[in-house]
């Protein structure tokens, strides 16, 4: 696209895979131009430029500092590993560069606050790389879910973001390295799921965040797969669930029900096709006489898009940057608020996952003494602990020991005929 | 349909709404005939027969006993409230009637075992009224999910069953009365969700059942809405979630992913249309170059059905009864096994919901002494309890008191600018 003389000049720090998509988007956005690209090695940056057909006019830098020091760079797109965000994002803001930061924005909300404070005090625009928020289908979905007649009050939201990581990916990709992207699947994929739920709730934060007991980590402790549920204050009956995983088949489901409608969109992050995207909804559904069918069938809504969603994101970001430059506007705080709420909820999921209850210690010590009926360690409580209830909060080996210790008495139950032995590694 | 002379003769005990649908199904099934109907009052039974155009040949009884005492009745369809199942189902079995029992089959697995034992010792067929299992689409879905190439190993299952109960329904319907259907939405709707998950796992029982903290009960304590997650032994990474509610819009979603495919079926219990039902699936999905789209779009599979699913259920049940009568076969235990596993998991969800931890007592007593930083009551643990973590297990009023006590110190945090106060009823 022919760039206008006033186009926002982008620098990109880092030649990650996703850089190719966003570099293309910068070229497609009418108010943006790709001005410079940097890698830690100038060779890598040159190769990237050559392989991706970047114009010879694009400056190539062999360090991020050099790019940030270039006064012609108006804005930076930063696809660095999460653990590097704090350092480089703060520096970019101090150098007065508008900041389009890849998600997850930071390792935790404390880091993100430092980035946002740097952006605010330097008067630069902040936005994270949640491209799906900029697709016109997303706006159409929002019209639907905030239509009190067609959809009504939202009460159930489910979002997933799953990808099948190859063995190679799971062992060596930066997205599962504790020193680079310590948030793993929760950061890389859960960001979308959480973002979708907050978007659907018009950014009203949940009051309870509850990790499900299905977390899977790699040997370095990085989360490869997890699920969580979200709950709001008692007067708001919404329940939301997320599932994010590097260990599962490709899915990007967003399913919602409201008091008068439902919707299903199974490609909400990356539409099946770039130029056209759809979703299904029903409104006013009920069963026909005798409950042998429904009075409606789902309707499909299709939305076309002239520009890819990443280009629309770049365009919106550059528009904010233009408004600051031309009219002396303050940065639009909307995007920082969205990122911060997403990070806050992501932190809460991580905290819920990391929680390890001290009940574990109590169970393990009792098992060492061959005690199988383990009472609650809370003083004045005479109840017995239930192995099934404790399962989510005790490590596998403790659970196994407990289960095996219990096993014989369970199998000897007189109701054996129907007996089901739930304990791991049991031969019954 | 013209009935064969050898058709299984059905008696129906109870004139519930669902009776109309199953009476029609008995008429449509080629190997079944509607022989008698009973209500507690003969007037009600007569009215039912008249309003539903039953043949004059159908016998009308004013008590369930009379129907069960009729030696011409081969099989009984029993749509009674759950709390009456044990009494009448056991009596029906003792009277040598094959038993098609509406779900939930019993208040708990202990009751169901007594029913199943009565059926077994009297040599009669047992089946519950999960009609969707008999739809040819369900068989087609099963072909897909057990196809190792197209779908692969199942790792995520989600099922919902929600209906918007009217105010009248929520206050007075038998499905929310503690003395009639004490299991509420979990029994009436959750039965389908749990059944679908077990079906998808080929009836492999989960080892962990985890109710989410979103349970809603009516004033009598009957569950109106709840959710749960299910987990299997560590080597099986499947995660399943259910959501069942009388407080939400009509939904019947079944969504699954396997290692190589995904499927979506949003009307799995009652298809949108009776004679034709469909589902969507993808197989081998991955992103195209640059991740700007997918290599596949969902494919729709449509399955036609000559008979309604309820008639197919009656036909299968009657076929089992015929085999017992004609060939002296033993009853097919498959259906009892399915019902029992469903009830067992339903019991586990209920137990997880009912669980109230003794930590509550500890928190409440500390709050009375104006202590806000509440340490873990487990001996030798010096950790502080986290209000957000405890939220799911403490009653609302205790949570509110704790939250309010904490509130001032939280708001006074120096990072106030971005501060979010999660505590209920807080004005911050």
Coordinates of C-alpha atoms in Angstrom, one line a residue, chain A residues 20-21 24 110 113-114 116-117 120 155-156 158 160 162-163 205-214 216 227 229 231-234 237 239 241 243 247-253 255 257-262 264 266-267 270-274 282-287 289-294 296-298 310 337 340 344 351 355 357-359 361-362 376-381 386 388-389 391-393 396 415 417-420 422 424, chain B residues 20-21 24 110 113-114 116-117 120 155-156 158 160 162-163 205-214 216 227 229 231-234 237 239 241 243 247-253 255 257-262 264 266-267 270-274 282-287 289-294 296-298 310 337 340 344 351 355 357-359 361-362 376-381 386 388-389 391-393 396 415 417-420 422 424:
Chain A
X20 CA 6.9 -12.0 9.5
X21 CA 3.2 -11.7 9.9
X24 CA 3.4 -7.8 6.4
X110 CA 4.2 -5.7 38.6
X113 CA 3.0 -1.6 35.6
X114 CA 6.5 -0.5 35.2
X116 CA 2.8 1.2 31.5
X117 CA 4.2 3.8 33.8
X120 CA 2.5 7.1 30.4
X155 CA -24.0 -16.1 31.9
X156 CA -21.6 -18.6 30.4
X158 CA -15.9 -20.7 27.3
X160 CA -9.9 -22.3 24.3
X162 CA -4.7 -25.1 22.0
X163 CA -2.0 -26.1 19.7
X205 CA -12.9 -8.4 36.5
X206 CA -13.8 -11.8 38.0
X207 CA -13.7 -12.1 41.8
X208 CA -12.8 -15.7 41.9
X209 CA -10.2 -17.4 39.7
X210 CA -10.0 -21.2 40.1
X211 CA -7.3 -23.3 38.3
X212 CA -8.5 -26.8 37.5
X213 CA -6.4 -29.7 38.7
X214 CA -5.2 -30.6 35.1
X216 CA 0.8 -30.2 33.0
X227 CA -7.6 -24.9 32.6
X229 CA -12.8 -21.2 35.8
X231 CA -16.6 -16.3 38.7
X232 CA -17.9 -12.8 39.4
X233 CA -19.5 -11.3 42.5
X234 CA -22.6 -13.2 43.7
X237 CA -24.0 -15.4 37.8
X239 CA -19.3 -18.7 34.8
X241 CA -13.8 -21.4 31.6
X243 CA -8.4 -24.2 28.4
X247 CA -0.4 -30.5 24.0
X248 CA -3.6 -30.6 22.2
X249 CA -5.1 -30.3 18.7
X250 CA -5.6 -26.8 17.2
X251 CA -8.6 -25.2 18.7
X252 CA -9.8 -21.6 19.2
X253 CA -13.3 -21.9 20.5
X255 CA -18.8 -20.3 23.1
X257 CA -24.8 -18.1 26.3
X258 CA -26.8 -15.1 27.4
X259 CA -30.3 -15.0 28.9
X260 CA -31.8 -15.0 25.4
X261 CA -29.1 -16.2 23.0
X262 CA -26.1 -18.3 22.3
X264 CA -20.3 -20.3 18.8
X266 CA -14.5 -21.8 16.6
X267 CA -11.8 -19.7 15.1
X270 CA -7.2 -16.7 13.7
X271 CA -10.1 -17.0 11.3
X272 CA -10.1 -20.1 9.0
X273 CA -9.7 -17.6 6.1
X274 CA -8.2 -14.2 6.2
X282 CA -29.3 -18.6 18.1
X283 CA -31.8 -16.2 19.7
X284 CA -35.0 -17.0 21.5
X285 CA -34.5 -20.8 21.1
X286 CA -37.0 -23.1 22.8
X287 CA -38.2 -26.6 22.1
X289 CA -44.2 -29.2 21.2
X290 CA -43.3 -32.6 22.7
X291 CA -39.7 -31.4 22.8
X292 CA -38.8 -33.2 19.6
X293 CA -36.9 -30.3 18.1
X294 CA -36.1 -26.6 18.4
X296 CA -34.8 -22.2 15.6
X297 CA -31.6 -23.4 13.9
X298 CA -28.3 -21.5 14.3
X310 CA -3.0 -7.6 12.2
X337 CA -6.3 -1.0 30.6
X340 CA -3.4 -4.8 32.5
X344 CA -3.9 -9.4 36.3
X351 CA -1.2 -18.1 41.5
X355 CA -0.9 -22.9 45.2
X357 CA -1.6 -26.5 50.3
X358 CA 0.0 -27.4 53.5
X359 CA -2.4 -30.4 53.8
X361 CA 2.7 -32.1 54.3
X362 CA 0.3 -33.5 56.8
X376 CA -8.3 -33.3 58.8
X377 CA -5.3 -31.5 60.2
X378 CA -7.4 -28.5 61.3
X379 CA -7.7 -28.4 65.1
X380 CA -11.1 -29.4 66.5
X381 CA -12.2 -31.0 63.2
X386 CA -11.2 -37.8 51.3
X388 CA -10.5 -37.9 45.9
X389 CA -11.0 -34.4 47.3
X391 CA -6.2 -35.3 44.7
X392 CA -6.1 -31.9 43.0
X393 CA -3.8 -30.5 45.7
X396 CA 1.1 -37.5 42.3
X415 CA -20.3 -54.7 47.3
X417 CA -19.6 -56.7 42.3
X418 CA -20.0 -53.1 41.2
X419 CA -16.9 -51.8 42.8
X420 CA -14.7 -49.4 41.0
X422 CA -10.3 -45.2 41.4
X424 CA -3.9 -44.9 40.3
Chain B
X20 CA -46.4 -37.8 25.8
X21 CA -43.1 -38.0 23.9
X24 CA -45.6 -41.6 20.9
X110 CA -26.9 -47.1 46.5
X113 CA -27.8 -50.7 43.0
X114 CA -31.0 -52.0 44.7
X116 CA -30.3 -53.1 39.4
X117 CA -30.1 -56.0 41.8
X120 CA -30.9 -58.9 37.7
X155 CA -8.1 -35.0 25.4
X156 CA -10.8 -32.4 25.9
X158 CA -17.1 -30.2 27.2
X160 CA -23.7 -28.5 28.6
X162 CA -29.1 -25.7 30.1
X163 CA -32.7 -24.5 30.1
X205 CA -14.5 -43.5 34.9
X206 CA -12.7 -40.3 35.9
X207 CA -10.5 -40.5 39.0
X208 CA -11.1 -36.8 40.0
X209 CA -14.4 -35.0 40.0
X210 CA -14.2 -31.4 40.9
X211 CA -17.3 -29.2 41.3
X212 CA -16.6 -25.5 40.3
X213 CA -17.6 -22.8 42.8
X214 CA -20.6 -21.7 40.8
X216 CA -26.7 -22.1 42.7
X227 CA -20.4 -26.9 36.8
X229 CA -14.5 -30.7 35.8
X231 CA -9.9 -35.8 35.3
X232 CA -8.5 -39.3 34.7
X233 CA -5.5 -41.0 36.0
X234 CA -2.2 -39.2 35.3
X237 CA -4.5 -36.3 30.0
X239 CA -10.0 -32.9 30.8
X241 CA -16.1 -30.0 31.9
X243 CA -22.3 -27.1 32.9
X247 CA -31.2 -20.7 35.0
X248 CA -29.7 -20.3 31.5
X249 CA -30.5 -20.2 27.9
X250 CA -31.2 -23.4 26.0
X251 CA -27.9 -25.1 25.2
X252 CA -26.9 -28.7 24.5
X253 CA -23.3 -28.4 23.4
X255 CA -17.4 -30.1 22.0
X257 CA -10.8 -32.4 20.7
X258 CA -8.6 -35.4 20.1
X259 CA -5.0 -35.5 19.1
X260 CA -5.9 -35.2 15.5
X261 CA -9.4 -33.7 15.3
X262 CA -12.1 -31.7 16.8
X264 CA -18.8 -29.5 17.7
X266 CA -24.6 -28.0 19.6
X267 CA -27.9 -30.0 19.8
X270 CA -32.4 -33.0 21.2
X271 CA -31.5 -32.4 17.6
X272 CA -32.7 -29.1 16.1
X273 CA -34.9 -31.2 13.8
X274 CA -36.2 -34.7 14.4
X282 CA -12.1 -30.8 11.5
X283 CA -9.2 -33.3 11.1
X284 CA -5.5 -32.6 10.6
X285 CA -6.0 -28.8 11.1
X286 CA -3.0 -26.6 11.2
X287 CA -2.2 -23.0 10.3
X289 CA 2.1 -20.1 6.2
X290 CA 2.4 -17.0 8.3
X291 CA -0.5 -18.2 10.5
X292 CA -3.0 -16.1 8.6
X293 CA -5.6 -18.9 8.3
X294 CA -6.2 -22.6 8.6
X296 CA -9.1 -26.8 6.6
X297 CA -12.5 -25.5 7.4
X298 CA -15.0 -27.6 9.5
X310 CA -37.0 -42.1 21.5
X337 CA -23.5 -50.5 33.4
X340 CA -24.6 -47.1 37.0
X344 CA -21.7 -42.9 40.2
X351 CA -20.4 -34.9 46.9
X355 CA -18.3 -30.5 50.6
X357 CA -14.4 -27.4 54.5
X358 CA -13.7 -27.0 58.2
X359 CA -11.4 -24.1 57.3
X361 CA -15.1 -22.5 61.0
X362 CA -11.6 -21.3 61.6
X376 CA -3.6 -21.5 57.9
X377 CA -5.2 -23.6 60.7
X378 CA -3.0 -26.6 59.9
X379 CA -0.4 -27.1 62.7
X380 CA 3.2 -26.2 61.8
X381 CA 2.1 -24.2 58.8
X386 CA -5.6 -16.2 50.8
X388 CA -9.5 -15.4 47.0
X389 CA -8.4 -19.0 47.3
X391 CA -13.7 -17.9 48.4
X392 CA -15.1 -21.1 46.8
X393 CA -15.2 -22.9 50.1
X396 CA -20.9 -15.6 51.3
X415 CA 0.0 1.4 43.9
X417 CA -3.7 4.0 40.6
X418 CA -4.1 0.6 39.1
X419 CA -5.7 -1.0 42.1
X420 CA -8.6 -3.3 41.8
X422 CA -12.0 -7.6 44.4
X424 CA -17.8 -8.0 47.3

